[in-house]
């Protein structure tokens, strides 16, 4: 709590806050007024509203407190946990005896901000692995809107990734898929045009191919459009291809190489079984069903 001699934050009106941390300082000073029952999910709801207001009013501000953003990743690494639960739920579940969830949140927030302040300034080379947003939960990410896919490709290319484009809408048979992969990834002449051969040759490309030679250590991305058409024509093969891609992507990650797949579907309800022991997930901008309509 601030004292008369302290230089810390003092109670004020929320409209006078300059950024999200200023806003959080006001909550820290009077948690009972802002957070009924000391609920961190309630705090997370307030921050969701704050983030939505930034978007509505077109305000550019660094915001690390989204459920899938920097603070949550930092928190999970610090606690040695992984999963889909938000930082609010995990902190409440793991609050040590003698503390409260609100106190624990602000202690962690201070530690996060202190460590973040020691990282390179914006514009300097980032320590965060490029492309990690497409590897932390799954190696195969679905897209409904082509523009979102194009934007993702451009961002990855700017970071040094090699993006290989495949048009699944042209694959009426499994043989067409094999020909496309072989041509795009320059498989050897003895490629067997079957799923076992795809697994072997894709593994060579993903794990040992000459795509990861840049100083920043980027990697290879497969971008496949109109995959729903191939899934309708050859459902078992379509599932198997994604399973092979995910399995080889995991092998590549063990070797500290980055390889993953972006898959476009015209069908907003398309579903796949887990691949490579990981789920096929929609990208974060289209995760809710309504966002793909």
PDB file of C-alpha atoms in Angstrom:
ATOM      1  CA  UNK A   1       0.000   0.000   0.000  1.00  0.00           C
ATOM      2  CA  UNK A   2       1.331   3.434  -0.850  1.00  0.00           C
ATOM      3  CA  UNK A   3       2.343   5.729   2.003  1.00  0.00           C
ATOM      4  CA  UNK A   4       2.848   9.462   2.195  1.00  0.00           C
ATOM      5  CA  UNK A   5       6.594   8.990   1.696  1.00  0.00           C
ATOM      6  CA  UNK A   6       6.327   6.515  -1.178  1.00  0.00           C
ATOM      7  CA  UNK A   7       6.721   7.383  -4.839  1.00  0.00           C
ATOM      8  CA  UNK A   8       4.335   4.610  -5.918  1.00  0.00           C
ATOM      9  CA  UNK A   9       0.891   4.998  -7.437  1.00  0.00           C
ATOM     10  CA  UNK A  10      -1.801   6.926  -5.628  1.00  0.00           C
ATOM     11  CA  UNK A  11      -5.566   6.450  -5.908  1.00  0.00           C
ATOM     12  CA  UNK A  12      -7.049   8.241  -8.875  1.00  0.00           C
ATOM     13  CA  UNK A  13      -9.774   8.032 -11.507  1.00  0.00           C
ATOM     14  CA  UNK A  14      -9.539   5.228 -14.052  1.00  0.00           C
ATOM     15  CA  UNK A  15     -10.028   7.722 -16.886  1.00  0.00           C
ATOM     16  CA  UNK A  16      -6.682   9.285 -15.969  1.00  0.00           C
ATOM     17  CA  UNK A  17      -4.798   6.001 -16.537  1.00  0.00           C
ATOM     18  CA  UNK A  18      -2.232   6.083 -19.326  1.00  0.00           C
ATOM     19  CA  UNK A  19      -2.000   2.334 -20.022  1.00  0.00           C
ATOM     20  CA  UNK A  20      -3.089  -1.072 -18.762  1.00  0.00           C
ATOM     21  CA  UNK A  21      -0.436  -1.141 -16.027  1.00  0.00           C
ATOM     22  CA  UNK A  22      -1.626   2.241 -14.755  1.00  0.00           C
ATOM     23  CA  UNK A  23      -5.127   0.762 -14.670  1.00  0.00           C
ATOM     24  CA  UNK A  24      -3.887  -2.317 -12.796  1.00  0.00           C
ATOM     25  CA  UNK A  25      -2.145  -0.090 -10.251  1.00  0.00           C
ATOM     26  CA  UNK A  26      -5.512   1.458  -9.429  1.00  0.00           C
ATOM     27  CA  UNK A  27      -6.939  -2.028  -8.912  1.00  0.00           C
ATOM     28  CA  UNK A  28      -3.949  -2.940  -6.748  1.00  0.00           C
ATOM     29  CA  UNK A  29      -4.595   0.044  -4.502  1.00  0.00           C
ATOM     30  CA  UNK A  30      -8.308  -0.759  -4.018  1.00  0.00           C
ATOM     31  CA  UNK A  31      -8.881  -4.419  -4.900  1.00  0.00           C
ATOM     32  CA  UNK A  32     -12.024  -4.661  -2.784  1.00  0.00           C
ATOM     33  CA  UNK A  33     -13.719  -2.009  -4.892  1.00  0.00           C
ATOM     34  CA  UNK A  34     -12.743  -3.536  -8.246  1.00  0.00           C
ATOM     35  CA  UNK A  35     -12.767  -7.276  -7.561  1.00  0.00           C
ATOM     36  CA  UNK A  36     -15.719  -8.608  -5.563  1.00  0.00           C
ATOM     37  CA  UNK A  37     -14.535 -11.551  -3.516  1.00  0.00           C
ATOM     38  CA  UNK A  38     -10.975 -11.133  -4.820  1.00  0.00           C
ATOM     39  CA  UNK A  39     -11.837 -13.020  -8.020  1.00  0.00           C
ATOM     40  CA  UNK A  40      -9.097 -13.217 -10.655  1.00  0.00           C
ATOM     41  CA  UNK A  41     -11.542 -14.377 -13.379  1.00  0.00           C
ATOM     42  CA  UNK A  42     -13.377 -11.102 -12.645  1.00  0.00           C
ATOM     43  CA  UNK A  43     -10.081  -9.264 -13.140  1.00  0.00           C
ATOM     44  CA  UNK A  44      -9.556 -11.117 -16.390  1.00  0.00           C
ATOM     45  CA  UNK A  45     -13.009 -10.011 -17.541  1.00  0.00           C
ATOM     46  CA  UNK A  46     -12.086  -6.392 -16.790  1.00  0.00           C
ATOM     47  CA  UNK A  47      -8.925  -6.786 -18.839  1.00  0.00           C
ATOM     48  CA  UNK A  48     -10.886  -8.359 -21.694  1.00  0.00           C
ATOM     49  CA  UNK A  49     -13.076  -5.259 -21.718  1.00  0.00           C
ATOM     50  CA  UNK A  50      -9.980  -3.064 -21.658  1.00  0.00           C
ATOM     51  CA  UNK A  51      -8.512  -4.925 -24.635  1.00  0.00           C
ATOM     52  CA  UNK A  52     -11.797  -4.710 -26.530  1.00  0.00           C
ATOM     53  CA  UNK A  53     -11.919  -0.956 -25.922  1.00  0.00           C
ATOM     54  CA  UNK A  54      -8.435  -0.596 -27.409  1.00  0.00           C
ATOM     55  CA  UNK A  55      -9.591  -2.371 -30.555  1.00  0.00           C
ATOM     56  CA  UNK A  56     -12.856  -0.424 -30.839  1.00  0.00           C
ATOM     57  CA  UNK A  57     -11.098   2.928 -30.547  1.00  0.00           C
ATOM     58  CA  UNK A  58      -8.084   1.934 -32.660  1.00  0.00           C
ATOM     59  CA  UNK A  59      -5.591   2.545 -29.852  1.00  0.00           C
ATOM     60  CA  UNK A  60      -2.144   0.976 -30.297  1.00  0.00           C
ATOM     61  CA  UNK A  61      -0.897  -0.315 -26.962  1.00  0.00           C
ATOM     62  CA  UNK A  62       1.222  -3.289 -25.965  1.00  0.00           C
ATOM     63  CA  UNK A  63      -1.094  -5.735 -24.207  1.00  0.00           C
ATOM     64  CA  UNK A  64       0.493  -8.868 -22.733  1.00  0.00           C
ATOM     65  CA  UNK A  65      -2.424 -10.033 -20.587  1.00  0.00           C
ATOM     66  CA  UNK A  66      -4.619 -11.753 -23.185  1.00  0.00           C
ATOM     67  CA  UNK A  67      -5.214 -15.394 -22.110  1.00  0.00           C
ATOM     68  CA  UNK A  68      -2.828 -16.680 -24.807  1.00  0.00           C
ATOM     69  CA  UNK A  69      -0.308 -13.847 -24.788  1.00  0.00           C
ATOM     70  CA  UNK A  70       3.100 -13.091 -23.287  1.00  0.00           C
ATOM     71  CA  UNK A  71       2.206 -12.978 -19.583  1.00  0.00           C
ATOM     72  CA  UNK A  72       0.413 -16.329 -19.737  1.00  0.00           C
ATOM     73  CA  UNK A  73       3.335 -17.977 -21.569  1.00  0.00           C
ATOM     74  CA  UNK A  74       5.796 -16.490 -19.100  1.00  0.00           C
ATOM     75  CA  UNK A  75       3.639 -17.668 -16.178  1.00  0.00           C
ATOM     76  CA  UNK A  76       3.357 -21.214 -17.538  1.00  0.00           C
ATOM     77  CA  UNK A  77       7.115 -21.441 -18.107  1.00  0.00           C
ATOM     78  CA  UNK A  78       7.784 -20.115 -14.613  1.00  0.00           C
ATOM     79  CA  UNK A  79       5.429 -22.644 -13.013  1.00  0.00           C
ATOM     80  CA  UNK A  80       6.434 -25.489 -15.329  1.00  0.00           C
ATOM     81  CA  UNK A  81       2.872 -26.104 -16.449  1.00  0.00           C
ATOM     82  CA  UNK A  82       1.107 -26.417 -19.787  1.00  0.00           C
ATOM     83  CA  UNK A  83      -2.530 -26.462 -20.717  1.00  0.00           C
ATOM     84  CA  UNK A  84      -5.492 -24.427 -21.849  1.00  0.00           C
ATOM     85  CA  UNK A  85      -6.408 -22.911 -18.479  1.00  0.00           C
ATOM     86  CA  UNK A  86      -5.900 -19.157 -18.194  1.00  0.00           C
ATOM     87  CA  UNK A  87      -3.463 -17.487 -15.828  1.00  0.00           C
ATOM     88  CA  UNK A  88      -6.412 -16.354 -13.674  1.00  0.00           C
ATOM     89  CA  UNK A  89      -7.590 -19.910 -13.037  1.00  0.00           C
ATOM     90  CA  UNK A  90      -4.082 -21.319 -12.587  1.00  0.00           C
ATOM     91  CA  UNK A  91      -3.082 -18.604 -10.096  1.00  0.00           C
ATOM     92  CA  UNK A  92      -6.223 -19.165  -8.041  1.00  0.00           C
ATOM     93  CA  UNK A  93      -5.575 -22.914  -8.037  1.00  0.00           C
ATOM     94  CA  UNK A  94      -1.939 -22.506  -7.021  1.00  0.00           C
ATOM     95  CA  UNK A  95      -2.024 -19.622  -4.531  1.00  0.00           C
ATOM     96  CA  UNK A  96       0.330 -20.503  -1.673  1.00  0.00           C
ATOM     97  CA  UNK A  97      -0.885 -20.589   1.903  1.00  0.00           C
ATOM     98  CA  UNK A  98      -0.741 -17.207   3.592  1.00  0.00           C
ATOM     99  CA  UNK A  99      -1.378 -15.285   0.394  1.00  0.00           C
ATOM    100  CA  UNK A 100      -4.430 -14.429  -1.696  1.00  0.00           C
ATOM    101  CA  UNK A 101      -4.962 -14.846  -5.456  1.00  0.00           C
ATOM    102  CA  UNK A 102      -4.926 -11.057  -5.935  1.00  0.00           C
ATOM    103  CA  UNK A 103      -1.672 -10.669  -4.003  1.00  0.00           C
ATOM    104  CA  UNK A 104      -0.151 -13.565  -5.926  1.00  0.00           C
ATOM    105  CA  UNK A 105      -1.204 -12.055  -9.280  1.00  0.00           C
ATOM    106  CA  UNK A 106       0.424  -8.707  -8.536  1.00  0.00           C
ATOM    107  CA  UNK A 107       3.572 -10.391  -7.230  1.00  0.00           C
ATOM    108  CA  UNK A 108       3.829 -12.344 -10.492  1.00  0.00           C
ATOM    109  CA  UNK A 109       2.965  -9.283 -12.575  1.00  0.00           C
ATOM    110  CA  UNK A 110       5.799  -7.317 -10.949  1.00  0.00           C
ATOM    111  CA  UNK A 111       8.222 -10.171 -11.639  1.00  0.00           C
ATOM    112  CA  UNK A 112       7.060 -10.407 -15.262  1.00  0.00           C
ATOM    113  CA  UNK A 113       7.455  -6.661 -15.823  1.00  0.00           C
ATOM    114  CA  UNK A 114      10.880  -6.668 -14.194  1.00  0.00           C
ATOM    115  CA  UNK A 115      12.121  -9.501 -16.418  1.00  0.00           C
ATOM    116  CA  UNK A 116      10.515  -7.983 -19.531  1.00  0.00           C
ATOM    117  CA  UNK A 117      12.266  -4.677 -18.869  1.00  0.00           C
ATOM    118  CA  UNK A 118      15.608  -6.466 -19.133  1.00  0.00           C
ATOM    119  CA  UNK A 119      14.849  -7.870 -22.603  1.00  0.00           C
ATOM    120  CA  UNK A 120      15.924  -6.010 -25.779  1.00  0.00           C
ATOM    121  CA  UNK A 121      13.941  -2.885 -26.615  1.00  0.00           C
ATOM    122  CA  UNK A 122      11.341  -2.963 -29.383  1.00  0.00           C
ATOM    123  CA  UNK A 123      13.123  -2.979 -32.715  1.00  0.00           C
ATOM    124  CA  UNK A 124      16.035  -5.023 -31.377  1.00  0.00           C
ATOM    125  CA  UNK A 125      16.252  -8.751 -32.205  1.00  0.00           C
ATOM    126  CA  UNK A 126      13.611 -10.563 -30.184  1.00  0.00           C
ATOM    127  CA  UNK A 127      14.385 -13.515 -27.931  1.00  0.00           C
ATOM    128  CA  UNK A 128      10.956 -14.930 -28.654  1.00  0.00           C
ATOM    129  CA  UNK A 129      11.071 -17.723 -31.197  1.00  0.00           C
ATOM    130  CA  UNK A 130       9.550 -16.640 -34.509  1.00  0.00           C
ATOM    131  CA  UNK A 131       6.505 -18.666 -35.475  1.00  0.00           C
ATOM    132  CA  UNK A 132       6.022 -20.067 -31.980  1.00  0.00           C
ATOM    133  CA  UNK A 133       2.350 -19.024 -32.053  1.00  0.00           C
ATOM    134  CA  UNK A 134       1.788 -21.826 -34.589  1.00  0.00           C
ATOM    135  CA  UNK A 135       3.694 -24.424 -32.573  1.00  0.00           C
ATOM    136  CA  UNK A 136       2.799 -24.001 -28.908  1.00  0.00           C
ATOM    137  CA  UNK A 137      -0.555 -25.836 -29.010  1.00  0.00           C
ATOM    138  CA  UNK A 138      -0.572 -27.623 -32.371  1.00  0.00           C
ATOM    139  CA  UNK A 139       1.584 -27.951 -35.474  1.00  0.00           C
ATOM    140  CA  UNK A 140      -1.458 -27.772 -37.804  1.00  0.00           C
ATOM    141  CA  UNK A 141      -3.543 -24.581 -37.681  1.00  0.00           C
ATOM    142  CA  UNK A 142      -6.807 -24.070 -39.552  1.00  0.00           C
ATOM    143  CA  UNK A 143      -7.905 -20.903 -41.371  1.00  0.00           C
ATOM    144  CA  UNK A 144     -11.314 -20.072 -42.847  1.00  0.00           C
ATOM    145  CA  UNK A 145     -10.661 -16.583 -44.234  1.00  0.00           C
ATOM    146  CA  UNK A 146      -8.023 -16.451 -46.956  1.00  0.00           C
ATOM    147  CA  UNK A 147      -6.931 -12.961 -45.940  1.00  0.00           C
ATOM    148  CA  UNK A 148      -5.992 -14.156 -42.463  1.00  0.00           C
ATOM    149  CA  UNK A 149      -3.951 -16.932 -44.031  1.00  0.00           C
ATOM    150  CA  UNK A 150      -2.243 -14.489 -46.403  1.00  0.00           C
ATOM    151  CA  UNK A 151      -1.432 -12.155 -43.519  1.00  0.00           C
ATOM    152  CA  UNK A 152       0.065 -15.037 -41.546  1.00  0.00           C
ATOM    153  CA  UNK A 153       2.182 -16.087 -44.532  1.00  0.00           C
ATOM    154  CA  UNK A 154       3.505 -12.551 -44.976  1.00  0.00           C
ATOM    155  CA  UNK A 155       4.424 -12.231 -41.306  1.00  0.00           C
ATOM    156  CA  UNK A 156       6.255 -15.537 -41.385  1.00  0.00           C
ATOM    157  CA  UNK A 157       8.093 -14.680 -44.605  1.00  0.00           C
ATOM    158  CA  UNK A 158       9.164 -11.374 -43.075  1.00  0.00           C
ATOM    159  CA  UNK A 159      10.671 -13.380 -40.219  1.00  0.00           C
ATOM    160  CA  UNK A 160      12.664 -15.497 -42.645  1.00  0.00           C
ATOM    161  CA  UNK A 161      10.468 -18.587 -42.984  1.00  0.00           C
ATOM    162  CA  UNK A 162      10.258 -20.439 -46.263  1.00  0.00           C
ATOM    163  CA  UNK A 163       6.552 -20.796 -47.066  1.00  0.00           C
ATOM    164  CA  UNK A 164       5.626 -23.602 -49.477  1.00  0.00           C
ATOM    165  CA  UNK A 165       2.183 -23.255 -51.097  1.00  0.00           C
ATOM    166  CA  UNK A 166       0.032 -26.279 -51.947  1.00  0.00           C
ATOM    167  CA  UNK A 167      -3.404 -26.121 -53.644  1.00  0.00           C
ATOM    168  CA  UNK A 168      -5.452 -29.016 -52.274  1.00  0.00           C
ATOM    169  CA  UNK A 169      -8.466 -27.996 -54.347  1.00  0.00           C
ATOM    170  CA  UNK A 170      -6.703 -29.602 -57.310  1.00  0.00           C
ATOM    171  CA  UNK A 171      -6.349 -32.993 -55.596  1.00  0.00           C
ATOM    172  CA  UNK A 172      -9.175 -35.237 -56.764  1.00  0.00           C
ATOM    173  CA  UNK A 173      -7.231 -38.377 -55.839  1.00  0.00           C
ATOM    174  CA  UNK A 174      -4.553 -39.282 -53.337  1.00  0.00           C
ATOM    175  CA  UNK A 175      -2.111 -39.585 -56.233  1.00  0.00           C
ATOM    176  CA  UNK A 176      -2.598 -35.874 -56.988  1.00  0.00           C
ATOM    177  CA  UNK A 177      -1.606 -34.983 -53.440  1.00  0.00           C
ATOM    178  CA  UNK A 178       1.584 -37.041 -53.662  1.00  0.00           C
ATOM    179  CA  UNK A 179       2.561 -35.403 -56.941  1.00  0.00           C
ATOM    180  CA  UNK A 180       2.033 -31.951 -55.483  1.00  0.00           C
ATOM    181  CA  UNK A 181       4.106 -32.654 -52.368  1.00  0.00           C
ATOM    182  CA  UNK A 182       6.882 -34.255 -54.399  1.00  0.00           C
ATOM    183  CA  UNK A 183       7.100 -31.290 -56.783  1.00  0.00           C
ATOM    184  CA  UNK A 184       6.843 -28.557 -54.130  1.00  0.00           C
ATOM    185  CA  UNK A 185       9.376 -30.126 -51.751  1.00  0.00           C
ATOM    186  CA  UNK A 186      11.625 -31.684 -54.418  1.00  0.00           C
ATOM    187  CA  UNK A 187      11.336 -35.236 -53.213  1.00  0.00           C
ATOM    188  CA  UNK A 188      13.793 -37.684 -54.854  1.00  0.00           C
ATOM    189  CA  UNK A 189      12.907 -39.482 -58.075  1.00  0.00           C
ATOM    190  CA  UNK A 190      12.420 -42.745 -56.203  1.00  0.00           C
ATOM    191  CA  UNK A 191       9.570 -41.272 -54.121  1.00  0.00           C
ATOM    192  CA  UNK A 192       6.994 -44.056 -53.776  1.00  0.00           C
ATOM    193  CA  UNK A 193       3.796 -41.959 -53.962  1.00  0.00           C
ATOM    194  CA  UNK A 194       2.293 -43.541 -50.852  1.00  0.00           C
ATOM    195  CA  UNK A 195       1.796 -42.394 -47.279  1.00  0.00           C
ATOM    196  CA  UNK A 196       4.798 -44.295 -45.910  1.00  0.00           C
ATOM    197  CA  UNK A 197       7.013 -42.642 -48.498  1.00  0.00           C
ATOM    198  CA  UNK A 198       5.494 -39.260 -47.684  1.00  0.00           C
ATOM    199  CA  UNK A 199       6.327 -39.783 -44.028  1.00  0.00           C
ATOM    200  CA  UNK A 200       9.942 -40.680 -44.851  1.00  0.00           C
ATOM    201  CA  UNK A 201      10.608 -37.904 -47.351  1.00  0.00           C
ATOM    202  CA  UNK A 202       8.785 -35.223 -45.417  1.00  0.00           C
ATOM    203  CA  UNK A 203      10.831 -36.214 -42.379  1.00  0.00           C
ATOM    204  CA  UNK A 204      14.037 -35.655 -44.350  1.00  0.00           C
ATOM    205  CA  UNK A 205      12.856 -32.216 -45.434  1.00  0.00           C
ATOM    206  CA  UNK A 206      11.461 -31.176 -42.040  1.00  0.00           C
ATOM    207  CA  UNK A 207      14.333 -32.427 -39.924  1.00  0.00           C
ATOM    208  CA  UNK A 208      17.360 -32.102 -42.190  1.00  0.00           C
ATOM    209  CA  UNK A 209      16.433 -29.949 -45.182  1.00  0.00           C
ATOM    210  CA  UNK A 210      18.402 -26.790 -46.004  1.00  0.00           C
ATOM    211  CA  UNK A 211      15.711 -24.325 -44.942  1.00  0.00           C
ATOM    212  CA  UNK A 212      17.001 -23.426 -41.481  1.00  0.00           C
ATOM    213  CA  UNK A 213      20.370 -21.851 -42.197  1.00  0.00           C
ATOM    214  CA  UNK A 214      19.600 -18.229 -41.290  1.00  0.00           C
ATOM    215  CA  UNK A 215      21.180 -16.762 -38.126  1.00  0.00           C
ATOM    216  CA  UNK A 216      17.736 -16.377 -36.543  1.00  0.00           C
ATOM    217  CA  UNK A 217      17.003 -20.054 -37.119  1.00  0.00           C
ATOM    218  CA  UNK A 218      13.607 -19.775 -38.750  1.00  0.00           C
ATOM    219  CA  UNK A 219      12.088 -22.674 -40.650  1.00  0.00           C
ATOM    220  CA  UNK A 220       9.648 -24.199 -43.116  1.00  0.00           C
ATOM    221  CA  UNK A 221       5.890 -23.648 -43.368  1.00  0.00           C
ATOM    222  CA  UNK A 222       3.421 -25.618 -45.483  1.00  0.00           C
ATOM    223  CA  UNK A 223       0.431 -23.500 -46.502  1.00  0.00           C
ATOM    224  CA  UNK A 224      -2.355 -25.660 -47.964  1.00  0.00           C
ATOM    225  CA  UNK A 225      -5.480 -24.054 -49.442  1.00  0.00           C
ATOM    226  CA  UNK A 226      -8.938 -25.570 -50.061  1.00  0.00           C
ATOM    227  CA  UNK A 227      -8.137 -28.580 -47.903  1.00  0.00           C
ATOM    228  CA  UNK A 228     -11.820 -29.249 -47.310  1.00  0.00           C
ATOM    229  CA  UNK A 229     -12.147 -30.336 -50.960  1.00  0.00           C
ATOM    230  CA  UNK A 230      -9.403 -32.920 -50.589  1.00  0.00           C
ATOM    231  CA  UNK A 231     -10.914 -34.029 -47.267  1.00  0.00           C
ATOM    232  CA  UNK A 232     -14.250 -34.602 -49.023  1.00  0.00           C
ATOM    233  CA  UNK A 233     -12.641 -36.544 -51.875  1.00  0.00           C
ATOM    234  CA  UNK A 234     -10.151 -38.573 -49.798  1.00  0.00           C
ATOM    235  CA  UNK A 235     -11.076 -38.279 -46.094  1.00  0.00           C
ATOM    236  CA  UNK A 236      -8.730 -40.962 -44.763  1.00  0.00           C
ATOM    237  CA  UNK A 237      -5.763 -39.648 -46.729  1.00  0.00           C
ATOM    238  CA  UNK A 238      -6.527 -36.073 -45.672  1.00  0.00           C
ATOM    239  CA  UNK A 239      -6.432 -37.090 -42.010  1.00  0.00           C
ATOM    240  CA  UNK A 240      -3.267 -39.142 -42.511  1.00  0.00           C
ATOM    241  CA  UNK A 241      -1.416 -36.308 -44.259  1.00  0.00           C
ATOM    242  CA  UNK A 242      -2.011 -33.949 -41.341  1.00  0.00           C
ATOM    243  CA  UNK A 243      -0.978 -36.672 -38.905  1.00  0.00           C
ATOM    244  CA  UNK A 244       2.266 -37.181 -40.813  1.00  0.00           C
ATOM    245  CA  UNK A 245       2.944 -33.435 -40.931  1.00  0.00           C
ATOM    246  CA  UNK A 246       2.354 -33.064 -37.187  1.00  0.00           C
ATOM    247  CA  UNK A 247       4.517 -36.063 -36.344  1.00  0.00           C
ATOM    248  CA  UNK A 248       7.428 -34.790 -38.404  1.00  0.00           C
ATOM    249  CA  UNK A 249       6.981 -31.269 -37.031  1.00  0.00           C
ATOM    250  CA  UNK A 250       7.380 -32.652 -33.531  1.00  0.00           C
ATOM    251  CA  UNK A 251      10.523 -34.520 -34.586  1.00  0.00           C
ATOM    252  CA  UNK A 252      11.879 -31.329 -36.116  1.00  0.00           C
ATOM    253  CA  UNK A 253      11.183 -29.414 -32.896  1.00  0.00           C
ATOM    254  CA  UNK A 254      13.239 -31.936 -30.929  1.00  0.00           C
ATOM    255  CA  UNK A 255      16.100 -31.117 -33.301  1.00  0.00           C
ATOM    256  CA  UNK A 256      15.507 -27.393 -32.708  1.00  0.00           C
ATOM    257  CA  UNK A 257      14.103 -26.841 -36.155  1.00  0.00           C
ATOM    258  CA  UNK A 258      10.797 -25.174 -36.934  1.00  0.00           C
ATOM    259  CA  UNK A 259       8.271 -26.810 -39.226  1.00  0.00           C
ATOM    260  CA  UNK A 260       4.488 -26.488 -39.164  1.00  0.00           C
ATOM    261  CA  UNK A 261       1.419 -26.310 -41.382  1.00  0.00           C
ATOM    262  CA  UNK A 262      -1.287 -23.723 -42.063  1.00  0.00           C
ATOM    263  CA  UNK A 263      -4.435 -25.233 -43.572  1.00  0.00           C
ATOM    264  CA  UNK A 264      -7.209 -23.286 -45.278  1.00  0.00           C
ATOM    265  CA  UNK A 265     -10.764 -24.684 -45.327  1.00  0.00           C
ATOM    266  CA  UNK A 266     -13.865 -23.249 -46.987  1.00  0.00           C
ATOM    267  CA  UNK A 267     -15.928 -25.286 -44.531  1.00  0.00           C
ATOM    268  CA  UNK A 268     -16.105 -23.450 -41.181  1.00  0.00           C
ATOM    269  CA  UNK A 269     -17.239 -26.631 -39.419  1.00  0.00           C
ATOM    270  CA  UNK A 270     -14.512 -28.972 -40.640  1.00  0.00           C
ATOM    271  CA  UNK A 271     -13.066 -31.196 -37.928  1.00  0.00           C
ATOM    272  CA  UNK A 272     -10.108 -33.563 -37.746  1.00  0.00           C
ATOM    273  CA  UNK A 273      -9.038 -36.140 -35.225  1.00  0.00           C
ATOM    274  CA  UNK A 274      -5.951 -35.187 -33.169  1.00  0.00           C
ATOM    275  CA  UNK A 275      -2.778 -35.412 -35.232  1.00  0.00           C
ATOM    276  CA  UNK A 276       0.682 -36.206 -33.956  1.00  0.00           C
ATOM    277  CA  UNK A 277      -0.992 -36.612 -30.537  1.00  0.00           C
ATOM    278  CA  UNK A 278      -2.017 -32.941 -30.783  1.00  0.00           C
ATOM    279  CA  UNK A 279      -5.310 -31.313 -31.841  1.00  0.00           C
ATOM    280  CA  UNK A 280      -5.903 -29.503 -35.125  1.00  0.00           C
ATOM    281  CA  UNK A 281      -7.032 -26.068 -33.964  1.00  0.00           C
ATOM    282  CA  UNK A 282      -8.452 -22.939 -35.570  1.00  0.00           C
ATOM    283  CA  UNK A 283      -6.236 -19.855 -35.492  1.00  0.00           C
ATOM    284  CA  UNK A 284      -6.854 -17.482 -32.587  1.00  0.00           C
ATOM    285  CA  UNK A 285      -8.752 -14.940 -34.714  1.00  0.00           C
ATOM    286  CA  UNK A 286     -11.315 -17.560 -35.797  1.00  0.00           C
ATOM    287  CA  UNK A 287     -11.473 -19.863 -32.785  1.00  0.00           C
ATOM    288  CA  UNK A 288     -15.091 -19.051 -31.978  1.00  0.00           C
ATOM    289  CA  UNK A 289     -17.646 -20.497 -34.406  1.00  0.00           C
ATOM    290  CA  UNK A 290     -19.211 -17.078 -35.009  1.00  0.00           C
ATOM    291  CA  UNK A 291     -15.874 -15.624 -36.147  1.00  0.00           C
ATOM    292  CA  UNK A 292     -15.753 -17.981 -39.142  1.00  0.00           C
ATOM    293  CA  UNK A 293     -19.174 -16.982 -40.498  1.00  0.00           C
TER     294      UNK A 293
END
